[in-house]
Each structure stands twice: as C-alpha cells, then as structure tokens.
PDB file of C-alpha atoms in Angstrom:
ATOM      1  CA  UNK A 434      -5.792  19.854  -8.782  1.00  0.00           C
ATOM      2  CA  UNK A 435      -2.565  20.607 -10.820  1.00  0.00           C
ATOM      3  CA  UNK A 436       0.249  20.178  -8.952  1.00  0.00           C
ATOM      4  CA  UNK A 437       3.803  22.450  -9.007  1.00  0.00           C
ATOM      5  CA  UNK A 438       4.956  22.907 -12.236  1.00  0.00           C
ATOM      6  CA  UNK A 439       9.006  23.707 -13.067  1.00  0.00           C
ATOM      7  CA  UNK A 440      10.920  23.860 -16.217  1.00  0.00           C
ATOM      8  CA  UNK A 441      13.116  22.706 -17.377  1.00  0.00           C
ATOM      9  CA  UNK A 442      13.874  19.173 -15.926  1.00  0.00           C
ATOM     10  CA  UNK A 443      17.502  18.793 -16.746  1.00  0.00           C
ATOM     11  CA  UNK A 444      20.006  21.671 -17.550  1.00  0.00           C
ATOM     12  CA  UNK A 445      23.321  21.051 -18.836  1.00  0.00           C
ATOM     13  CA  UNK A 446      25.585  24.374 -18.735  1.00  0.00           C
ATOM     14  CA  UNK A 447      29.494  24.972 -18.775  1.00  0.00           C
ATOM     15  CA  UNK A 448      30.550  27.281 -15.635  1.00  0.00           C
ATOM     16  CA  UNK A 449      30.296  31.048 -15.759  1.00  0.00           C
ATOM     17  CA  UNK A 450      27.302  30.680 -17.934  1.00  0.00           C
ATOM     18  CA  UNK A 451      23.665  31.507 -16.795  1.00  0.00           C
ATOM     19  CA  UNK A 452      20.739  29.435 -15.946  1.00  0.00           C
ATOM     20  CA  UNK A 453      16.682  30.298 -15.437  1.00  0.00           C
ATOM     21  CA  UNK A 454      14.427  27.654 -14.073  1.00  0.00           C
ATOM     22  CA  UNK A 455      10.858  28.523 -13.756  1.00  0.00           C
ATOM     23  CA  UNK A 456       7.904  27.398 -11.081  1.00  0.00           C
ATOM     24  CA  UNK A 457       4.240  27.535 -11.626  1.00  0.00           C
ATOM     25  CA  UNK A 458       2.697  26.934  -8.278  1.00  0.00           C
ATOM     26  CA  UNK A 459      -0.563  25.348  -7.441  1.00  0.00           C
ATOM     27  CA  UNK A 460      -3.000  27.381  -7.956  1.00  0.00           C
ATOM     28  CA  UNK A 461      -4.272  30.377  -5.098  1.00  0.00           C
ATOM     29  CA  UNK A 462      -1.223  28.948  -3.415  1.00  0.00           C
ATOM     30  CA  UNK A 463       0.363  32.402  -2.150  1.00  0.00           C
ATOM     31  CA  UNK A 464       3.299  31.369  -0.363  1.00  0.00           C
ATOM     32  CA  UNK A 465       6.230  30.063  -3.205  1.00  0.00           C
ATOM     33  CA  UNK A 466       9.910  28.586  -2.117  1.00  0.00           C
ATOM     34  CA  UNK A 467      13.084  27.318  -4.095  1.00  0.00           C
ATOM     35  CA  UNK A 468      15.328  24.972  -2.806  1.00  0.00           C
ATOM     36  CA  UNK A 469      18.509  23.631  -3.660  1.00  0.00           C
ATOM     37  CA  UNK A 470      18.881  20.055  -2.772  1.00  0.00           C
ATOM     38  CA  UNK A 471      22.208  18.562  -3.177  1.00  0.00           C
ATOM     39  CA  UNK A 472      22.813  14.712  -3.909  1.00  0.00           C
ATOM     40  CA  UNK A 473      22.669  12.996  -0.730  1.00  0.00           C
ATOM     41  CA  UNK A 474      21.263  15.661   1.280  1.00  0.00           C
ATOM     42  CA  UNK A 475      17.992  17.273   2.401  1.00  0.00           C
ATOM     43  CA  UNK A 476      16.452  20.316   0.412  1.00  0.00           C
ATOM     44  CA  UNK A 477      18.254  23.800   1.300  1.00  0.00           C
ATOM     45  CA  UNK A 478      15.711  26.887   1.360  1.00  0.00           C
ATOM     46  CA  UNK A 479      17.109  29.240  -0.911  1.00  0.00           C
ATOM     47  CA  UNK A 480      14.090  31.775  -0.756  1.00  0.00           C
ATOM     48  CA  UNK A 481      10.722  32.290   0.339  1.00  0.00           C
ATOM     49  CA  UNK A 482       7.940  34.674  -1.114  1.00  0.00           C
ATOM     50  CA  UNK A 483       4.813  35.465   0.003  1.00  0.00           C
ATOM     51  CA  UNK A 484       3.046  36.769  -2.914  1.00  0.00           C
ATOM     52  CA  UNK A 485       5.313  38.559  -4.825  1.00  0.00           C
ATOM     53  CA  UNK A 486       7.022  39.628  -1.627  1.00  0.00           C
ATOM     54  CA  UNK A 487      10.567  38.253  -0.283  1.00  0.00           C
ATOM     55  CA  UNK A 488       9.944  36.694   3.522  1.00  0.00           C
ATOM     56  CA  UNK A 489      13.170  35.269   3.636  1.00  0.00           C
ATOM     57  CA  UNK A 490      16.457  35.255   1.140  1.00  0.00           C
ATOM     58  CA  UNK A 491      19.310  34.667   3.767  1.00  0.00           C
ATOM     59  CA  UNK A 492      20.391  31.598   2.487  1.00  0.00           C
ATOM     60  CA  UNK A 493      20.704  33.225  -1.206  1.00  0.00           C
ATOM     61  CA  UNK A 494      23.851  33.631  -2.975  1.00  0.00           C
ATOM     62  CA  UNK A 495      23.114  36.917  -3.312  1.00  0.00           C
ATOM     63  CA  UNK A 496      26.232  37.673  -5.993  1.00  0.00           C
ATOM     64  CA  UNK A 497      25.163  34.989  -7.906  1.00  0.00           C
ATOM     65  CA  UNK A 498      21.717  34.048  -7.297  1.00  0.00           C
ATOM     66  CA  UNK A 499      18.397  36.104  -7.768  1.00  0.00           C
ATOM     67  CA  UNK A 500      14.807  35.311  -8.214  1.00  0.00           C
ATOM     68  CA  UNK A 501      11.659  37.081  -8.773  1.00  0.00           C
ATOM     69  CA  UNK A 502       8.144  37.012  -8.155  1.00  0.00           C
ATOM     70  CA  UNK A 503       6.705  40.081 -10.475  1.00  0.00           C
ATOM     71  CA  UNK A 504       2.908  38.826  -9.994  1.00  0.00           C
ATOM     72  CA  UNK A 505       2.615  37.058  -7.143  1.00  0.00           C
ATOM     73  CA  UNK A 506       2.143  33.914  -8.977  1.00  0.00           C
ATOM     74  CA  UNK A 507       4.729  32.025 -11.308  1.00  0.00           C
ATOM     75  CA  UNK A 508       8.215  32.942 -10.770  1.00  0.00           C
ATOM     76  CA  UNK A 509      11.896  32.531 -11.914  1.00  0.00           C
ATOM     77  CA  UNK A 510      15.098  31.603 -10.168  1.00  0.00           C
ATOM     78  CA  UNK A 511      18.508  32.843 -12.112  1.00  0.00           C
ATOM     79  CA  UNK A 512      22.145  31.672 -11.938  1.00  0.00           C
ATOM     80  CA  UNK A 513      24.401  34.368 -13.144  1.00  0.00           C
ATOM     81  CA  UNK A 514      27.597  33.047 -13.475  1.00  0.00           C
ATOM     82  CA  UNK A 515      26.906  29.244 -12.746  1.00  0.00           C
ATOM     83  CA  UNK A 516      29.920  27.563 -10.553  1.00  0.00           C
ATOM     84  CA  UNK A 517      30.476  23.783 -10.636  1.00  0.00           C
ATOM     85  CA  UNK A 518      29.177  23.678  -6.473  1.00  0.00           C
ATOM     86  CA  UNK A 519      25.528  24.645  -8.207  1.00  0.00           C
ATOM     87  CA  UNK A 520      24.921  21.135  -9.609  1.00  0.00           C
ATOM     88  CA  UNK A 521      21.864  20.225  -8.052  1.00  0.00           C
ATOM     89  CA  UNK A 522      18.390  20.120  -8.153  1.00  0.00           C
ATOM     90  CA  UNK A 523      16.516  23.030  -7.702  1.00  0.00           C
ATOM     91  CA  UNK A 524      13.027  22.388  -6.126  1.00  0.00           C
ATOM     92  CA  UNK A 525       9.974  24.386  -6.331  1.00  0.00           C
ATOM     93  CA  UNK A 526       7.268  24.315  -3.388  1.00  0.00           C
ATOM     94  CA  UNK A 527       3.860  26.409  -2.676  1.00  0.00           C
ATOM     95  CA  UNK A 528       1.690  26.717   0.447  1.00  0.00           C
ATOM     96  CA  UNK A 529      -1.912  27.986   0.953  1.00  0.00           C
ATOM     97  CA  UNK A 530      -1.476  30.650   3.075  1.00  0.00           C
ATOM     98  CA  UNK A 531      -3.838  29.956   5.730  1.00  0.00           C
ATOM     99  CA  UNK A 532      -6.364  27.406   6.990  1.00  0.00           C
ATOM    100  CA  UNK A 533      -5.653  24.113   8.109  1.00  0.00           C
ATOM    101  CA  UNK A 534      -2.428  21.776   6.220  1.00  0.00           C
ATOM    102  CA  UNK A 535      -1.405  25.573   5.572  1.00  0.00           C
ATOM    103  CA  UNK A 536       2.125  24.317   6.472  1.00  0.00           C
ATOM    104  CA  UNK A 537       1.752  21.563   4.281  1.00  0.00           C
ATOM    105  CA  UNK A 538       4.479  22.674   1.226  1.00  0.00           C
ATOM    106  CA  UNK A 539       3.636  20.720  -2.233  1.00  0.00           C
ATOM    107  CA  UNK A 540       6.931  20.398  -4.500  1.00  0.00           C
ATOM    108  CA  UNK A 541       7.261  20.211  -8.224  1.00  0.00           C
ATOM    109  CA  UNK A 542       9.520  17.877  -9.760  1.00  0.00           C
ATOM    110  CA  UNK A 543      12.594  19.808  -9.606  1.00  0.00           C
ATOM    111  CA  UNK A 544      15.135  21.181 -12.269  1.00  0.00           C
ATOM    112  CA  UNK A 545      18.643  18.967 -12.367  1.00  0.00           C
ATOM    113  CA  UNK A 546      21.431  21.041 -13.248  1.00  0.00           C
ATOM    114  CA  UNK A 547      24.685  20.316 -14.121  1.00  0.00           C
ATOM    115  CA  UNK A 548      27.528  22.734 -14.361  1.00  0.00           C
ATOM    116  CA  UNK A 549      30.439  21.008 -16.382  1.00  0.00           C
TER     117      UNK A 549
ATOM    118  CA  UNK B 348      23.918  22.251  16.744  1.00  0.00           C
ATOM    119  CA  UNK B 349      21.495  21.758  13.146  1.00  0.00           C
ATOM    120  CA  UNK B 350      17.888  22.112  13.957  1.00  0.00           C
ATOM    121  CA  UNK B 351      16.877  18.670  12.915  1.00  0.00           C
ATOM    122  CA  UNK B 352      18.889  15.675  12.549  1.00  0.00           C
ATOM    123  CA  UNK B 353      18.554  12.595  10.436  1.00  0.00           C
ATOM    124  CA  UNK B 354      20.371   9.333   9.879  1.00  0.00           C
ATOM    125  CA  UNK B 355      21.475   9.302   6.697  1.00  0.00           C
ATOM    126  CA  UNK B 356      21.144   5.305   6.585  1.00  0.00           C
ATOM    127  CA  UNK B 357      21.724   4.023   3.579  1.00  0.00           C
ATOM    128  CA  UNK B 358      18.770   1.854   5.228  1.00  0.00           C
ATOM    129  CA  UNK B 359      18.383  -2.007   3.118  1.00  0.00           C
ATOM    130  CA  UNK B 360      15.972  -4.457   4.665  1.00  0.00           C
ATOM    131  CA  UNK B 361      14.069  -7.473   3.373  1.00  0.00           C
ATOM    132  CA  UNK B 362      10.582  -7.193   2.138  1.00  0.00           C
ATOM    133  CA  UNK B 363       7.717  -7.687   5.027  1.00  0.00           C
ATOM    134  CA  UNK B 364      10.120  -6.084   7.317  1.00  0.00           C
ATOM    135  CA  UNK B 365       8.899  -3.487   9.869  1.00  0.00           C
ATOM    136  CA  UNK B 366      11.210  -0.363   9.260  1.00  0.00           C
ATOM    137  CA  UNK B 367      12.098   2.446  11.732  1.00  0.00           C
ATOM    138  CA  UNK B 368      13.015   6.461  10.687  1.00  0.00           C
ATOM    139  CA  UNK B 369      13.699   8.418  13.015  1.00  0.00           C
ATOM    140  CA  UNK B 370      14.587  12.301  13.721  1.00  0.00           C
ATOM    141  CA  UNK B 371      15.268  14.494  16.558  1.00  0.00           C
ATOM    142  CA  UNK B 372      15.025  18.322  16.530  1.00  0.00           C
ATOM    143  CA  UNK B 373      16.144  21.163  19.103  1.00  0.00           C
ATOM    144  CA  UNK B 374      13.990  23.372  18.770  1.00  0.00           C
ATOM    145  CA  UNK B 375      10.976  23.441  20.879  1.00  0.00           C
ATOM    146  CA  UNK B 376       8.809  26.061  19.052  1.00  0.00           C
ATOM    147  CA  UNK B 377       8.092  23.366  16.383  1.00  0.00           C
ATOM    148  CA  UNK B 378       4.656  22.597  16.065  1.00  0.00           C
ATOM    149  CA  UNK B 379       4.091  20.922  12.761  1.00  0.00           C
ATOM    150  CA  UNK B 380       5.667  17.930  11.746  1.00  0.00           C
ATOM    151  CA  UNK B 381       5.459  15.958   8.722  1.00  0.00           C
ATOM    152  CA  UNK B 382       7.232  13.168   6.341  1.00  0.00           C
ATOM    153  CA  UNK B 383       8.067  12.907   3.009  1.00  0.00           C
ATOM    154  CA  UNK B 384       8.877  10.394   0.690  1.00  0.00           C
ATOM    155  CA  UNK B 385      11.346  11.430  -2.502  1.00  0.00           C
ATOM    156  CA  UNK B 386      11.427   9.001  -5.594  1.00  0.00           C
ATOM    157  CA  UNK B 387      15.017   9.185  -7.775  1.00  0.00           C
ATOM    158  CA  UNK B 388      14.333  12.086  -9.905  1.00  0.00           C
ATOM    159  CA  UNK B 389      11.224  13.383  -8.376  1.00  0.00           C
ATOM    160  CA  UNK B 390      10.329  16.023  -5.777  1.00  0.00           C
ATOM    161  CA  UNK B 391       9.329  15.176  -2.197  1.00  0.00           C
ATOM    162  CA  UNK B 392       5.773  13.878  -1.934  1.00  0.00           C
ATOM    163  CA  UNK B 393       3.801  14.285   1.559  1.00  0.00           C
ATOM    164  CA  UNK B 394       3.284  11.009   3.470  1.00  0.00           C
ATOM    165  CA  UNK B 395       2.421  11.641   7.094  1.00  0.00           C
ATOM    166  CA  UNK B 396       1.397  15.407   8.623  1.00  0.00           C
ATOM    167  CA  UNK B 397       0.632  15.713  12.209  1.00  0.00           C
ATOM    168  CA  UNK B 398       0.317  18.679  14.952  1.00  0.00           C
ATOM    169  CA  UNK B 399       0.281  17.115  18.023  1.00  0.00           C
ATOM    170  CA  UNK B 400       2.716  14.345  20.462  1.00  0.00           C
ATOM    171  CA  UNK B 401       1.087  10.753  19.766  1.00  0.00           C
ATOM    172  CA  UNK B 402       0.426   8.133  16.825  1.00  0.00           C
ATOM    173  CA  UNK B 403      -1.200   8.958  13.469  1.00  0.00           C
ATOM    174  CA  UNK B 404      -1.798   6.101  11.266  1.00  0.00           C
ATOM    175  CA  UNK B 405      -1.906   5.498   7.889  1.00  0.00           C
ATOM    176  CA  UNK B 406      -2.380   2.286   6.392  1.00  0.00           C
ATOM    177  CA  UNK B 407       1.176   1.106   6.421  1.00  0.00           C
ATOM    178  CA  UNK B 408       2.435   4.235   7.725  1.00  0.00           C
ATOM    179  CA  UNK B 409       2.432   5.167  11.203  1.00  0.00           C
ATOM    180  CA  UNK B 410       4.172   8.693  12.534  1.00  0.00           C
ATOM    181  CA  UNK B 411       4.719   9.213  16.105  1.00  0.00           C
ATOM    182  CA  UNK B 412       5.901  12.270  17.758  1.00  0.00           C
ATOM    183  CA  UNK B 413       7.209  12.709  21.272  1.00  0.00           C
ATOM    184  CA  UNK B 414       7.554  16.210  21.683  1.00  0.00           C
ATOM    185  CA  UNK B 415       8.858  15.800  25.230  1.00  0.00           C
ATOM    186  CA  UNK B 416      12.081  14.071  23.880  1.00  0.00           C
ATOM    187  CA  UNK B 417      11.669  16.298  20.805  1.00  0.00           C
ATOM    188  CA  UNK B 418      11.811  12.944  18.855  1.00  0.00           C
ATOM    189  CA  UNK B 419       9.517  11.760  15.902  1.00  0.00           C
ATOM    190  CA  UNK B 420       9.528   8.592  13.820  1.00  0.00           C
ATOM    191  CA  UNK B 421       8.049   6.864  10.888  1.00  0.00           C
ATOM    192  CA  UNK B 422       6.958   3.103  11.015  1.00  0.00           C
ATOM    193  CA  UNK B 423       6.778   0.933   7.889  1.00  0.00           C
ATOM    194  CA  UNK B 424       4.991  -1.991   8.388  1.00  0.00           C
ATOM    195  CA  UNK B 425       4.948  -5.140   5.607  1.00  0.00           C
ATOM    196  CA  UNK B 426       7.731  -2.961   4.129  1.00  0.00           C
ATOM    197  CA  UNK B 427       7.486  -3.254  -0.148  1.00  0.00           C
ATOM    198  CA  UNK B 428      10.039  -2.743  -3.008  1.00  0.00           C
ATOM    199  CA  UNK B 429       8.262  -0.063  -3.923  1.00  0.00           C
ATOM    200  CA  UNK B 430       8.632   1.979  -0.477  1.00  0.00           C
ATOM    201  CA  UNK B 431      12.519   2.127  -1.666  1.00  0.00           C
ATOM    202  CA  UNK B 432      12.738   6.037  -1.538  1.00  0.00           C
ATOM    203  CA  UNK B 433      14.445   8.629   0.212  1.00  0.00           C
ATOM    204  CA  UNK B 434      12.397   9.672   3.534  1.00  0.00           C
ATOM    205  CA  UNK B 435      12.804  12.842   4.797  1.00  0.00           C
ATOM    206  CA  UNK B 436      11.428  14.363   8.316  1.00  0.00           C
ATOM    207  CA  UNK B 437      10.300  18.160   8.189  1.00  0.00           C
ATOM    208  CA  UNK B 438       8.814  20.575  10.715  1.00  0.00           C
ATOM    209  CA  UNK B 439       7.422  23.713  11.047  1.00  0.00           C
ATOM    210  CA  UNK B 440       7.935  26.590  13.875  1.00  0.00           C
ATOM    211  CA  UNK B 441       7.434  30.377  13.205  1.00  0.00           C
ATOM    212  CA  UNK B 442       6.273  29.537   9.607  1.00  0.00           C
ATOM    213  CA  UNK B 443       9.872  28.495   9.118  1.00  0.00           C
ATOM    214  CA  UNK B 444      10.291  24.867   7.411  1.00  0.00           C
ATOM    215  CA  UNK B 445      13.110  22.662   8.388  1.00  0.00           C
ATOM    216  CA  UNK B 446      14.334  19.566   6.734  1.00  0.00           C
ATOM    217  CA  UNK B 447      16.413  16.631   8.175  1.00  0.00           C
ATOM    218  CA  UNK B 448      19.104  15.538   5.594  1.00  0.00           C
ATOM    219  CA  UNK B 449      16.913  12.204   4.535  1.00  0.00           C
ATOM    220  CA  UNK B 450      17.236   8.727   4.737  1.00  0.00           C
ATOM    221  CA  UNK B 451      17.528   6.441   1.983  1.00  0.00           C
ATOM    222  CA  UNK B 452      15.581   3.339   2.300  1.00  0.00           C
ATOM    223  CA  UNK B 453      16.139   0.238  -0.080  1.00  0.00           C
ATOM    224  CA  UNK B 454      13.393  -2.839   0.608  1.00  0.00           C
ATOM    225  CA  UNK B 455      15.230  -6.029  -1.220  1.00  0.00           C
ATOM    226  CA  UNK B 456      12.039  -8.375  -2.837  1.00  0.00           C
TER     227      UNK B 456
END
C-alpha cells in the first residue's frame, strides 16, 4: 500500500511570495488533514476534509491560507502572501472513514517551508 | 488548559536504559490513544495504538493508559540509538485529533 505522498519536499521563498503544497492521500482514505509543525512543537491542525467537504478549518488563517480537495482525492494547500512566521513543516495525513483503526492518521514526509 | 500536555524534554539516556515518556490530558471524551515517532526531517509514523485502559506491548515498546487519571505512558525497554527521535502522543475523541508537543529523545551509544 503506497503511503501519503507530498510535494515538494523543500521550498524556500521570500516573504510576500506565494507557495502551494500538494498531497495525495492513501488510496481509499476519505479523510485528509493538513497540519503545520513549527520546529520543536507538535503538529497543529490547519484543515480537515472528508471527501471534498471541509470538516474543520477553525485554525486556518483564512486571510492568507487556502486549501482545496476538489475531487475528494488529492489536495492543495496555498499560502498567499507568505510571512516569516509561516516557516514550518507542512504535513498531510489521511485516515479511513470507518472500521477498526479508522482514527489512525498516516502522515506524509512533509514539505519544509523556509520564508526569508 | 491545553487538551494534551507532554513534557518536551529533551531526554538523553545511555543505550540499554528504560525510557518512560508521558502525557496527561483533560478531556474525558478521548477514546483512542496513540504514540507516534518522528525522526528528523520525516513525518510522524504510528508506533502504538490503544483504546482501553491498561497495557499494550509490542516488542520493546509498552503503551500504558490510565483513563481514571487521564494519563498515558510509553515505555521503551533496552533503548537503542535508533530510538533517537521525537515521540508524540495523540488522542482522539468525537473525531477530533489532538497531539502533544512531542518529547525529544536521544539514546547515547
């Protein structure tokens, strides 16, 4: 079973520029999560999708962050414009929708963003 | 009060030591408890998963849950340098997922 795929692995941009991250979850996983992980901290949930609908985006800074999952499979997270404090690893995770172990989140390797 | 509290460490132990990692939580609705291991520059990977009070063992790892005290632990026996990583506890309740801040562990050969 292929894991969660994320790209790019690394991105360096200047503040006020735009950036986009891509995630392809495990096949058949209906729920997809985007997390922000700042160095030395645990992952912080940005947005949760179930299929192509948003379940929770309460911690997404909507003035600059946006995310979509148009066909209920892969997803894109965008930052526009980026700020210095957005430097972090952006993790994507997915889970099954039901069954034993449905709450186990499987993570991709993350995209490490540096904003200069 | 945070939903999940975890001592960030860092923790440094000699090879072969027994390691104890702990988290406390405040929400009695949490039903599932997980430990993730995260190596540097990698995403978190699931280590242990449990949904009841008591102990669950997997090789050198034991996860312990005490719902009455709202306390979970991960024990690592015979620790190895390859165990050097950040360990994150995670909890699920009402389909909401909460992570601890992670404990950084270094096992010295």
